[in-house]
JSON list of C-alpha atoms in Angstrom, two decimals:
[
{"chain": "A", "resi": 10, "resn": "MET", "atom": "CA", "xyz": [-26.93, 155.77, -151.41]},
{"chain": "A", "resi": 11, "resn": "ALA", "atom": "CA", "xyz": [-26.19, 158.17, -148.60]},
{"chain": "A", "resi": 12, "resn": "THR", "atom": "CA", "xyz": [-26.80, 161.84, -149.16]},
{"chain": "A", "resi": 13, "resn": "GLY", "atom": "CA", "xyz": [-25.36, 164.77, -147.33]},
{"chain": "A", "resi": 14, "resn": "LYS", "atom": "CA", "xyz": [-24.22, 168.35, -147.46]},
{"chain": "A", "resi": 15, "resn": "LYS", "atom": "CA", "xyz": [-21.49, 170.35, -145.87]},
{"chain": "A", "resi": 16, "resn": "HIS", "atom": "CA", "xyz": [-22.07, 172.48, -142.81]},
{"chain": "A", "resi": 17, "resn": "THR", "atom": "CA", "xyz": [-22.57, 176.21, -143.16]},
{"chain": "A", "resi": 18, "resn": "ASN", "atom": "CA", "xyz": [-19.96, 178.01, -145.26]},
{"chain": "A", "resi": 19, "resn": "ALA", "atom": "CA", "xyz": [-19.89, 175.03, -147.62]},
{"chain": "A", "resi": 20, "resn": "GLY", "atom": "CA", "xyz": [-16.80, 174.98, -149.77]},
{"chain": "A", "resi": 21, "resn": "VAL", "atom": "CA", "xyz": [-14.78, 176.96, -147.23]},
{"chain": "A", "resi": 22, "resn": "THR", "atom": "CA", "xyz": [-12.12, 175.15, -145.25]},
{"chain": "A", "resi": 23, "resn": "HIS", "atom": "CA", "xyz": [-12.36, 175.89, -141.56]},
{"chain": "A", "resi": 24, "resn": "TYR", "atom": "CA", "xyz": [-9.26, 175.95, -139.37]},
{"chain": "A", "resi": 25, "resn": "GLU", "atom": "CA", "xyz": [-9.59, 174.15, -136.05]},
{"chain": "A", "resi": 26, "resn": "CYS", "atom": "CA", "xyz": [-7.60, 175.95, -133.32]},
{"chain": "A", "resi": 27, "resn": "SER", "atom": "CA", "xyz": [-7.33, 173.95, -130.12]},
{"chain": "A", "resi": 28, "resn": "LEU", "atom": "CA", "xyz": [-5.66, 173.28, -126.78]},
{"chain": "A", "resi": 29, "resn": "HIS", "atom": "CA", "xyz": [-5.69, 170.02, -124.89]},
{"chain": "A", "resi": 30, "resn": "GLY", "atom": "CA", "xyz": [-5.19, 168.85, -121.32]},
{"chain": "A", "resi": 31, "resn": "LEU", "atom": "CA", "xyz": [-5.36, 165.71, -119.22]},
{"chain": "A", "resi": 32, "resn": "LEU", "atom": "CA", "xyz": [-7.39, 165.85, -116.02]},
{"chain": "A", "resi": 33, "resn": "ASN", "atom": "CA", "xyz": [-7.20, 163.50, -113.03]},
{"chain": "A", "resi": 34, "resn": "ASN", "atom": "CA", "xyz": [-10.56, 161.91, -112.24]},
{"chain": "A", "resi": 35, "resn": "ASP", "atom": "CA", "xyz": [-10.54, 163.43, -108.74]},
{"chain": "A", "resi": 36, "resn": "HIS", "atom": "CA", "xyz": [-10.30, 166.98, -110.15]},
{"chain": "A", "resi": 37, "resn": "GLU", "atom": "CA", "xyz": [-13.12, 166.72, -112.67]},
{"chain": "A", "resi": 38, "resn": "PRO", "atom": "CA", "xyz": [-15.88, 167.97, -110.29]},
{"chain": "A", "resi": 39, "resn": "GLN", "atom": "CA", "xyz": [-13.93, 171.19, -109.54]},
{"chain": "A", "resi": 40, "resn": "LEU", "atom": "CA", "xyz": [-13.43, 171.87, -113.25]},
{"chain": "A", "resi": 41, "resn": "ARG", "atom": "CA", "xyz": [-17.10, 171.32, -113.96]},
{"chain": "A", "resi": 42, "resn": "THR", "atom": "CA", "xyz": [-18.04, 173.77, -111.20]},
{"chain": "A", "resi": 43, "resn": "ARG", "atom": "CA", "xyz": [-15.69, 176.32, -112.75]},
{"chain": "A", "resi": 44, "resn": "LEU", "atom": "CA", "xyz": [-17.25, 175.79, -116.19]},
{"chain": "A", "resi": 45, "resn": "GLU", "atom": "CA", "xyz": [-20.76, 176.22, -114.79]},
{"chain": "A", "resi": 46, "resn": "ALA", "atom": "CA", "xyz": [-19.71, 179.52, -113.22]},
{"chain": "A", "resi": 47, "resn": "LEU", "atom": "CA", "xyz": [-18.15, 180.79, -116.46]},
{"chain": "A", "resi": 48, "resn": "CYS", "atom": "CA", "xyz": [-20.74, 179.55, -118.95]},
{"chain": "A", "resi": 49, "resn": "GLY", "atom": "CA", "xyz": [-24.01, 180.01, -117.11]},
{"chain": "A", "resi": 50, "resn": "ASP", "atom": "CA", "xyz": [-25.18, 177.31, -114.72]},
{"chain": "A", "resi": 51, "resn": "THR", "atom": "CA", "xyz": [-25.76, 173.57, -114.53]},
{"chain": "A", "resi": 52, "resn": "GLU", "atom": "CA", "xyz": [-28.17, 173.82, -117.45]},
{"chain": "A", "resi": 53, "resn": "ALA", "atom": "CA", "xyz": [-25.37, 175.10, -119.71]},
{"chain": "A", "resi": 54, "resn": "ALA", "atom": "CA", "xyz": [-23.76, 171.67, -119.94]},
{"chain": "A", "resi": 55, "resn": "HIS", "atom": "CA", "xyz": [-24.46, 169.51, -122.99]},
{"chain": "A", "resi": 56, "resn": "ARG", "atom": "CA", "xyz": [-24.00, 165.76, -122.80]},
{"chain": "A", "resi": 57, "resn": "GLU", "atom": "CA", "xyz": [-21.43, 164.30, -125.21]},
{"chain": "A", "resi": 58, "resn": "LEU", "atom": "CA", "xyz": [-21.62, 160.78, -126.57]},
{"chain": "A", "resi": 59, "resn": "HIS", "atom": "CA", "xyz": [-20.17, 159.82, -129.90]},
{"chain": "A", "resi": 60, "resn": "HIS", "atom": "CA", "xyz": [-18.70, 156.82, -131.68]},
{"chain": "A", "resi": 61, "resn": "GLU", "atom": "CA", "xyz": [-15.89, 157.71, -134.07]},
{"chain": "A", "resi": 62, "resn": "ILE", "atom": "CA", "xyz": [-14.69, 155.33, -136.78]},
{"chain": "A", "resi": 63, "resn": "SER", "atom": "CA", "xyz": [-11.53, 156.12, -138.74]},
{"chain": "A", "resi": 64, "resn": "CYS", "atom": "CA", "xyz": [-11.28, 154.86, -142.33]},
{"chain": "A", "resi": 65, "resn": "VAL", "atom": "CA", "xyz": [-8.31, 154.65, -144.69]},
{"chain": "A", "resi": 66, "resn": "PRO", "atom": "CA", "xyz": [-8.03, 154.18, -148.48]},
{"chain": "A", "resi": 67, "resn": "CYS", "atom": "CA", "xyz": [-8.53, 150.60, -149.67]},
{"chain": "A", "resi": 68, "resn": "VAL", "atom": "CA", "xyz": [-5.79, 151.03, -152.28]},
{"chain": "A", "resi": 69, "resn": "GLU", "atom": "CA", "xyz": [-2.30, 151.80, -151.01]},
{"chain": "A", "resi": 70, "resn": "THR", "atom": "CA", "xyz": [-0.64, 154.79, -152.69]},
{"chain": "A", "resi": 71, "resn": "PRO", "atom": "CA", "xyz": [2.88, 153.96, -153.94]},
{"chain": "A", "resi": 72, "resn": "ILE", "atom": "CA", "xyz": [5.75, 155.26, -151.79]},
{"chain": "A", "resi": 73, "resn": "GLY", "atom": "CA", "xyz": [6.47, 158.88, -152.72]},
{"chain": "A", "resi": 74, "resn": "PRO", "atom": "CA", "xyz": [5.25, 162.44, -152.23]},
{"chain": "A", "resi": 75, "resn": "LEU", "atom": "CA", "xyz": [1.69, 161.60, -153.34]},
{"chain": "A", "resi": 76, "resn": "ARG", "atom": "CA", "xyz": [1.18, 159.68, -150.10]},
{"chain": "A", "resi": 77, "resn": "ARG", "atom": "CA", "xyz": [0.90, 163.00, -148.27]},
{"chain": "A", "resi": 78, "resn": "GLU", "atom": "CA", "xyz": [-2.24, 163.66, -150.29]},
{"chain": "A", "resi": 79, "resn": "ASP", "atom": "CA", "xyz": [-3.93, 160.62, -148.73]},
{"chain": "A", "resi": 80, "resn": "HIS", "atom": "CA", "xyz": [-6.23, 161.37, -145.82]},
{"chain": "A", "resi": 81, "resn": "VAL", "atom": "CA", "xyz": [-7.99, 159.52, -143.05]},
{"chain": "A", "resi": 82, "resn": "LEU", "atom": "CA", "xyz": [-11.75, 160.01, -143.15]},
{"chain": "A", "resi": 83, "resn": "ARG", "atom": "CA", "xyz": [-13.61, 159.85, -139.86]},
{"chain": "A", "resi": 84, "resn": "LEU", "atom": "CA", "xyz": [-17.22, 158.88, -139.45]},
{"chain": "A", "resi": 85, "resn": "ARG", "atom": "CA", "xyz": [-18.47, 160.60, -136.31]},
{"chain": "A", "resi": 86, "resn": "ILE", "atom": "CA", "xyz": [-21.72, 159.14, -135.02]},
{"chain": "A", "resi": 87, "resn": "GLU", "atom": "CA", "xyz": [-23.27, 161.44, -132.44]},
{"chain": "A", "resi": 88, "resn": "MET", "atom": "CA", "xyz": [-25.61, 159.30, -130.35]},
{"chain": "A", "resi": 89, "resn": "ASP", "atom": "CA", "xyz": [-28.56, 160.33, -128.20]},
{"chain": "A", "resi": 90, "resn": "PRO", "atom": "CA", "xyz": [-27.33, 159.87, -124.60]},
{"chain": "A", "resi": 91, "resn": "ASN", "atom": "CA", "xyz": [-30.85, 158.85, -123.60]},
{"chain": "A", "resi": 92, "resn": "ASP", "atom": "CA", "xyz": [-31.19, 156.28, -126.38]},
{"chain": "A", "resi": 93, "resn": "PRO", "atom": "CA", "xyz": [-27.68, 155.50, -127.63]},
{"chain": "A", "resi": 94, "resn": "LEU", "atom": "CA", "xyz": [-28.53, 152.31, -129.52]},
{"chain": "A", "resi": 95, "resn": "ASN", "atom": "CA", "xyz": [-31.28, 153.92, -131.63]},
{"chain": "A", "resi": 96, "resn": "PRO", "atom": "CA", "xyz": [-29.71, 154.71, -135.04]},
{"chain": "A", "resi": 97, "resn": "ASN", "atom": "CA", "xyz": [-32.69, 156.89, -135.96]},
{"chain": "A", "resi": 98, "resn": "LYS", "atom": "CA", "xyz": [-31.64, 159.36, -133.25]},
{"chain": "A", "resi": 99, "resn": "ALA", "atom": "CA", "xyz": [-27.98, 159.44, -134.26]},
{"chain": "A", "resi": 100, "resn": "THR", "atom": "CA", "xyz": [-26.27, 162.12, -136.38]},
{"chain": "A", "resi": 101, "resn": "ASN", "atom": "CA", "xyz": [-23.65, 160.94, -138.86]},
{"chain": "A", "resi": 102, "resn": "THR", "atom": "CA", "xyz": [-20.89, 163.31, -139.95]},
{"chain": "A", "resi": 103, "resn": "ILE", "atom": "CA", "xyz": [-17.92, 162.60, -142.20]},
{"chain": "A", "resi": 104, "resn": "CYS", "atom": "CA", "xyz": [-14.85, 164.51, -140.99]},
{"chain": "A", "resi": 105, "resn": "LEU", "atom": "CA", "xyz": [-11.63, 165.32, -142.84]},
{"chain": "A", "resi": 106, "resn": "LEU", "atom": "CA", "xyz": [-8.97, 166.74, -140.56]},
{"chain": "A", "resi": 107, "resn": "GLY", "atom": "CA", "xyz": [-6.00, 167.98, -142.55]},
{"chain": "A", "resi": 108, "resn": "HIS", "atom": "CA", "xyz": [-2.33, 168.14, -141.65]},
{"chain": "A", "resi": 109, "resn": "PRO", "atom": "CA", "xyz": [-1.63, 170.40, -138.64]},
{"chain": "A", "resi": 110, "resn": "GLU", "atom": "CA", "xyz": [0.68, 173.34, -138.92]},
{"chain": "A", "resi": 111, "resn": "PRO", "atom": "CA", "xyz": [4.19, 172.16, -137.98]},
{"chain": "A", "resi": 112, "resn": "ARG", "atom": "CA", "xyz": [5.87, 174.13, -135.22]},
{"chain": "A", "resi": 113, "resn": "SER", "atom": "CA", "xyz": [4.10, 177.33, -136.21]},
{"chain": "A", "resi": 114, "resn": "GLY", "atom": "CA", "xyz": [4.90, 179.16, -132.97]},
{"chain": "A", "resi": 115, "resn": "ARG", "atom": "CA", "xyz": [1.21, 179.85, -132.46]},
{"chain": "A", "resi": 116, "resn": "GLY", "atom": "CA", "xyz": [-0.37, 179.43, -129.04]},
{"chain": "A", "resi": 117, "resn": "ALA", "atom": "CA", "xyz": [-2.62, 176.62, -130.24]},
{"chain": "A", "resi": 118, "resn": "SER", "atom": "CA", "xyz": [-2.72, 173.58, -132.50]},
{"chain": "A", "resi": 119, "resn": "VAL", "atom": "CA", "xyz": [-4.06, 174.57, -135.92]},
{"chain": "A", "resi": 120, "resn": "ARG", "atom": "CA", "xyz": [-5.31, 172.26, -138.67]},
{"chain": "A", "resi": 121, "resn": "PRO", "atom": "CA", "xyz": [-7.78, 172.54, -141.54]},
{"chain": "A", "resi": 122, "resn": "ALA", "atom": "CA", "xyz": [-11.08, 170.74, -141.09]},
{"chain": "A", "resi": 123, "resn": "ILE", "atom": "CA", "xyz": [-14.03, 169.90, -143.33]},
{"chain": "A", "resi": 124, "resn": "PHE", "atom": "CA", "xyz": [-17.27, 168.37, -142.05]},
{"chain": "A", "resi": 125, "resn": "ALA", "atom": "CA", "xyz": [-20.13, 166.90, -144.09]},
{"chain": "A", "resi": 126, "resn": "GLN", "atom": "CA", "xyz": [-23.28, 165.69, -142.40]},
{"chain": "A", "resi": 127, "resn": "VAL", "atom": "CA", "xyz": [-24.94, 162.58, -143.86]},
{"chain": "A", "resi": 128, "resn": "PHE", "atom": "CA", "xyz": [-28.70, 163.10, -143.82]},
{"chain": "A", "resi": 129, "resn": "SER", "atom": "CA", "xyz": [-29.90, 159.77, -145.17]},
{"chain": "A", "resi": 130, "resn": "GLY", "atom": "CA", "xyz": [-28.71, 156.36, -146.27]},
{"chain": "A", "resi": 131, "resn": "ASN", "atom": "CA", "xyz": [-25.95, 154.10, -144.97]},
{"chain": "A", "resi": 132, "resn": "ALA", "atom": "CA", "xyz": [-22.92, 156.23, -144.02]},
{"chain": "A", "resi": 133, "resn": "PRO", "atom": "CA", "xyz": [-20.41, 153.35, -143.66]},
{"chain": "A", "resi": 134, "resn": "GLN", "atom": "CA", "xyz": [-21.49, 151.97, -147.03]},
{"chain": "A", "resi": 135, "resn": "PHE", "atom": "CA", "xyz": [-21.05, 155.44, -148.55]},
{"chain": "A", "resi": 136, "resn": "LEU", "atom": "CA", "xyz": [-17.47, 155.55, -147.29]},
{"chain": "A", "resi": 137, "resn": "SER", "atom": "CA", "xyz": [-16.89, 152.11, -148.80]},
{"chain": "A", "resi": 138, "resn": "LEU", "atom": "CA", "xyz": [-18.12, 153.38, -152.15]},
{"chain": "A", "resi": 139, "resn": "LEU", "atom": "CA", "xyz": [-15.62, 156.25, -151.83]},
{"chain": "A", "resi": 140, "resn": "GLY", "atom": "CA", "xyz": [-12.88, 153.63, -151.64]},
{"chain": "A", "resi": 141, "resn": "TYR", "atom": "CA", "xyz": [-12.33, 153.61, -147.88]},
{"chain": "A", "resi": 142, "resn": "LYS", "atom": "CA", "xyz": [-12.19, 150.79, -145.34]},
{"chain": "A", "resi": 143, "resn": "TYR", "atom": "CA", "xyz": [-12.37, 150.45, -141.55]},
{"chain": "A", "resi": 144, "resn": "ASN", "atom": "CA", "xyz": [-9.19, 151.19, -139.58]},
{"chain": "A", "resi": 145, "resn": "SER", "atom": "CA", "xyz": [-10.02, 151.86, -135.92]},
{"chain": "A", "resi": 146, "resn": "GLU", "atom": "CA", "xyz": [-12.70, 153.26, -133.60]},
{"chain": "A", "resi": 147, "resn": "PHE", "atom": "CA", "xyz": [-13.41, 154.62, -130.15]},
{"chain": "A", "resi": 148, "resn": "VAL", "atom": "CA", "xyz": [-16.25, 156.10, -128.09]},
{"chain": "A", "resi": 149, "resn": "ARG", "atom": "CA", "xyz": [-16.08, 159.47, -126.37]},
{"chain": "A", "resi": 150, "resn": "LYS", "atom": "CA", "xyz": [-18.41, 160.20, -123.46]},
{"chain": "A", "resi": 151, "resn": "GLY", "atom": "CA", "xyz": [-18.68, 163.31, -121.32]},
{"chain": "A", "resi": 152, "resn": "TYR", "atom": "CA", "xyz": [-20.05, 166.83, -121.67]},
{"chain": "A", "resi": 153, "resn": "TRP", "atom": "CA", "xyz": [-19.29, 170.18, -123.25]},
{"chain": "A", "resi": 154, "resn": "PHE", "atom": "CA", "xyz": [-19.85, 173.89, -122.62]},
{"chain": "A", "resi": 155, "resn": "LEU", "atom": "CA", "xyz": [-19.84, 176.82, -125.00]},
{"chain": "A", "resi": 156, "resn": "TYR", "atom": "CA", "xyz": [-17.93, 179.84, -123.74]},
{"chain": "A", "resi": 157, "resn": "ARG", "atom": "CA", "xyz": [-18.64, 183.29, -125.19]},
{"chain": "A", "resi": 158, "resn": "ASN", "atom": "CA", "xyz": [-20.47, 181.60, -128.10]},
{"chain": "A", "resi": 159, "resn": "THR", "atom": "CA", "xyz": [-17.10, 180.80, -129.64]},
{"chain": "A", "resi": 160, "resn": "PHE", "atom": "CA", "xyz": [-15.09, 178.31, -127.61]},
{"chain": "A", "resi": 161, "resn": "LYS", "atom": "CA", "xyz": [-16.28, 174.75, -127.25]},
{"chain": "A", "resi": 162, "resn": "ILE", "atom": "CA", "xyz": [-14.91, 173.12, -124.12]},
{"chain": "A", "resi": 163, "resn": "ILE", "atom": "CA", "xyz": [-15.22, 169.32, -124.18]},
{"chain": "A", "resi": 164, "resn": "VAL", "atom": "CA", "xyz": [-14.53, 167.25, -121.06]},
{"chain": "A", "resi": 165, "resn": "SER", "atom": "CA", "xyz": [-14.71, 163.57, -121.89]},
{"chain": "A", "resi": 166, "resn": "GLN", "atom": "CA", "xyz": [-13.41, 160.06, -121.31]},
{"chain": "A", "resi": 167, "resn": "ILE", "atom": "CA", "xyz": [-12.25, 157.77, -124.07]},
{"chain": "A", "resi": 168, "resn": "TYR", "atom": "CA", "xyz": [-13.51, 154.21, -124.39]},
{"chain": "A", "resi": 169, "resn": "GLN", "atom": "CA", "xyz": [-12.09, 151.33, -126.41]},
{"chain": "A", "resi": 170, "resn": "LEU", "atom": "CA", "xyz": [-14.38, 148.78, -128.04]},
{"chain": "A", "resi": 171, "resn": "GLU", "atom": "CA", "xyz": [-13.66, 145.17, -127.22]},
{"chain": "A", "resi": 172, "resn": "GLU", "atom": "CA", "xyz": [-15.80, 144.05, -130.18]},
{"chain": "A", "resi": 173, "resn": "GLU", "atom": "CA", "xyz": [-15.59, 145.82, -133.52]},
{"chain": "A", "resi": 174, "resn": "GLY", "atom": "CA", "xyz": [-18.65, 148.02, -134.05]},
{"chain": "A", "resi": 175, "resn": "SER", "atom": "CA", "xyz": [-20.19, 147.11, -130.68]},
{"chain": "A", "resi": 176, "resn": "VAL", "atom": "CA", "xyz": [-20.72, 150.22, -128.58]},
{"chain": "A", "resi": 177, "resn": "GLN", "atom": "CA", "xyz": [-22.04, 148.00, -125.78]},
{"chain": "A", "resi": 178, "resn": "SER", "atom": "CA", "xyz": [-18.55, 146.48, -125.44]},
{"chain": "A", "resi": 179, "resn": "ALA", "atom": "CA", "xyz": [-16.90, 149.86, -124.72]},
{"chain": "A", "resi": 180, "resn": "GLN", "atom": "CA", "xyz": [-14.44, 149.93, -121.81]},
{"chain": "A", "resi": 181, "resn": "LEU", "atom": "CA", "xyz": [-12.52, 152.88, -120.39]},
{"chain": "A", "resi": 182, "resn": "ALA", "atom": "CA", "xyz": [-9.21, 153.25, -122.22]},
{"chain": "A", "resi": 183, "resn": "ASP", "atom": "CA", "xyz": [-7.56, 154.58, -119.05]},
{"chain": "A", "resi": 184, "resn": "PRO", "atom": "CA", "xyz": [-8.24, 152.38, -115.97]},
{"chain": "A", "resi": 185, "resn": "GLN", "atom": "CA", "xyz": [-7.55, 155.44, -113.78]},
{"chain": "A", "resi": 186, "resn": "GLY", "atom": "CA", "xyz": [-10.51, 157.23, -115.33]},
{"chain": "A", "resi": 187, "resn": "SER", "atom": "CA", "xyz": [-8.67, 160.36, -116.45]},
{"chain": "A", "resi": 188, "resn": "TRP", "atom": "CA", "xyz": [-10.49, 162.96, -118.54]},
{"chain": "A", "resi": 189, "resn": "VAL", "atom": "CA", "xyz": [-9.42, 164.65, -121.74]},
{"chain": "A", "resi": 190, "resn": "VAL", "atom": "CA", "xyz": [-10.09, 168.39, -121.92]},
{"chain": "A", "resi": 191, "resn": "GLN", "atom": "CA", "xyz": [-10.23, 170.07, -125.32]},
{"chain": "A", "resi": 192, "resn": "VAL", "atom": "CA", "xyz": [-10.85, 173.76, -125.90]},
{"chain": "A", "resi": 193, "resn": "SER", "atom": "CA", "xyz": [-11.40, 174.57, -129.58]},
{"chain": "A", "resi": 194, "resn": "ALA", "atom": "CA", "xyz": [-12.64, 177.30, -131.87]},
{"chain": "A", "resi": 195, "resn": "ASP", "atom": "CA", "xyz": [-13.14, 177.49, -135.61]},
{"chain": "A", "resi": 196, "resn": "ALA", "atom": "CA", "xyz": [-11.47, 180.14, -137.73]},
{"chain": "A", "resi": 197, "resn": "LEU", "atom": "CA", "xyz": [-13.29, 180.60, -141.03]},
{"chain": "A", "resi": 198, "resn": "ASN", "atom": "CA", "xyz": [-10.11, 181.56, -142.87]},
{"chain": "A", "resi": 199, "resn": "GLN", "atom": "CA", "xyz": [-6.34, 181.88, -142.37]},
{"chain": "A", "resi": 200, "resn": "GLU", "atom": "CA", "xyz": [-6.68, 185.57, -141.53]},
{"chain": "A", "resi": 201, "resn": "GLN", "atom": "CA", "xyz": [-8.73, 184.74, -138.42]},
{"chain": "A", "resi": 202, "resn": "VAL", "atom": "CA", "xyz": [-6.28, 182.13, -137.09]},
{"chain": "A", "resi": 203, "resn": "PRO", "atom": "CA", "xyz": [-3.84, 184.50, -135.25]},
{"chain": "A", "resi": 204, "resn": "ARG", "atom": "CA", "xyz": [-6.61, 186.27, -133.38]},
{"chain": "A", "resi": 205, "resn": "MET", "atom": "CA", "xyz": [-8.33, 182.99, -132.49]},
{"chain": "A", "resi": 206, "resn": "CYS", "atom": "CA", "xyz": [-5.06, 181.62, -131.07]},
{"chain": "A", "resi": 207, "resn": "GLU", "atom": "CA", "xyz": [-4.59, 184.76, -129.01]},
{"chain": "A", "resi": 208, "resn": "GLN", "atom": "CA", "xyz": [-8.06, 184.38, -127.56]},
{"chain": "A", "resi": 209, "resn": "LEU", "atom": "CA", "xyz": [-7.45, 180.71, -126.77]},
{"chain": "A", "resi": 210, "resn": "ASP", "atom": "CA", "xyz": [-4.42, 181.76, -124.77]},
{"chain": "A", "resi": 211, "resn": "GLU", "atom": "CA", "xyz": [-6.69, 184.09, -122.78]},
{"chain": "A", "resi": 212, "resn": "VAL", "atom": "CA", "xyz": [-9.20, 181.28, -122.21]},
{"chain": "A", "resi": 213, "resn": "LYS", "atom": "CA", "xyz": [-6.40, 178.97, -121.04]},
{"chain": "A", "resi": 214, "resn": "SER", "atom": "CA", "xyz": [-5.59, 181.32, -118.17]},
{"chain": "A", "resi": 215, "resn": "LEU", "atom": "CA", "xyz": [-9.12, 180.87, -116.81]},
{"chain": "A", "resi": 216, "resn": "PHE", "atom": "CA", "xyz": [-8.44, 177.22, -116.08]},
{"chain": "A", "resi": 217, "resn": "GLU", "atom": "CA", "xyz": [-4.80, 177.24, -114.99]},
{"chain": "A", "resi": 218, "resn": "ASP", "atom": "CA", "xyz": [-5.78, 176.29, -111.39]},
{"chain": "A", "resi": 219, "resn": "TYR", "atom": "CA", "xyz": [-7.69, 173.24, -112.66]},
{"chain": "A", "resi": 220, "resn": "VAL", "atom": "CA", "xyz": [-6.00, 171.79, -115.74]},
{"chain": "A", "resi": 221, "resn": "GLU", "atom": "CA", "xyz": [-2.88, 172.53, -117.80]},
{"chain": "A", "resi": 222, "resn": "LEU", "atom": "CA", "xyz": [-3.93, 173.22, -121.38]},
{"chain": "A", "resi": 223, "resn": "VAL", "atom": "CA", "xyz": [-1.11, 172.80, -123.90]},
{"chain": "A", "resi": 224, "resn": "VAL", "atom": "CA", "xyz": [-0.36, 172.87, -127.61]},
{"chain": "A", "resi": 225, "resn": "VAL", "atom": "CA", "xyz": [-0.18, 169.24, -128.76]},
{"chain": "A", "resi": 226, "resn": "ASP", "atom": "CA", "xyz": [2.89, 168.45, -130.86]},
{"chain": "A", "resi": 227, "resn": "HIS", "atom": "CA", "xyz": [1.82, 168.41, -134.51]},
{"chain": "A", "resi": 228, "resn": "ALA", "atom": "CA", "xyz": [3.29, 164.92, -134.93]},
{"chain": "A", "resi": 229, "resn": "PHE", "atom": "CA", "xyz": [0.57, 163.50, -132.67]},
{"chain": "A", "resi": 230, "resn": "LEU", "atom": "CA", "xyz": [-2.19, 165.18, -134.69]},
{"chain": "A", "resi": 231, "resn": "GLU", "atom": "CA", "xyz": [-0.98, 164.01, -138.07]},
{"chain": "A", "resi": 232, "resn": "SER", "atom": "CA", "xyz": [-3.55, 161.89, -139.93]},
{"chain": "A", "resi": 233, "resn": "LYS", "atom": "CA", "xyz": [-0.98, 159.30, -140.85]},
{"chain": "A", "resi": 234, "resn": "ILE", "atom": "CA", "xyz": [-2.25, 156.23, -142.67]},
{"chain": "A", "resi": 235, "resn": "PRO", "atom": "CA", "xyz": [-0.74, 153.02, -141.28]},
{"chain": "A", "resi": 236, "resn": "TYR", "atom": "CA", "xyz": [0.29, 151.47, -144.60]},
{"chain": "A", "resi": 237, "resn": "SER", "atom": "CA", "xyz": [1.88, 148.08, -144.05]}
]
């Protein structure tokens, strides 16, 4: 049986406030140079490599309002970039990302988020015991910087797996090699959300010459379960 515990502030729902952008492969070096200047130096970059598996309930909820209470659970496997196939060096986290705020007028996408790290045992088997099954997966590879100890800036490429569960079969989802840029910050409660969104708008202006950061339409962030 897998065991785990929530991150700090257990029992408190965090609110993920974020902006996203799409970056042409040719412009990635300039953005990285900008990030190094803002966040420290070349040593400030952290390598990013994770395998994310989305899982949905095994039992289909009947059509009706209760379906909105169903959630996708994500198993995020953070791999060691130097030894990605060694499971003993991986960190498993179960993520629940709630419904985003619809057309809130805020300057960022906002959605509740709960994370629980699995410290031992078989994480996929644990999700199965919770009544969940495999739905889809991808690999994200890149790097991230932390700005002002608050804003996590992730620059990464998305990979599709040609064989289910086989990280070795990962191929770039975009043949052009574009990069996804995500700037996010956690608000510990609803009261902090407005201020965090204001600060994200300030951060956005720092990168306007490199990438256009936008509020993603809430419909694209919905954790919809593809019931047949």
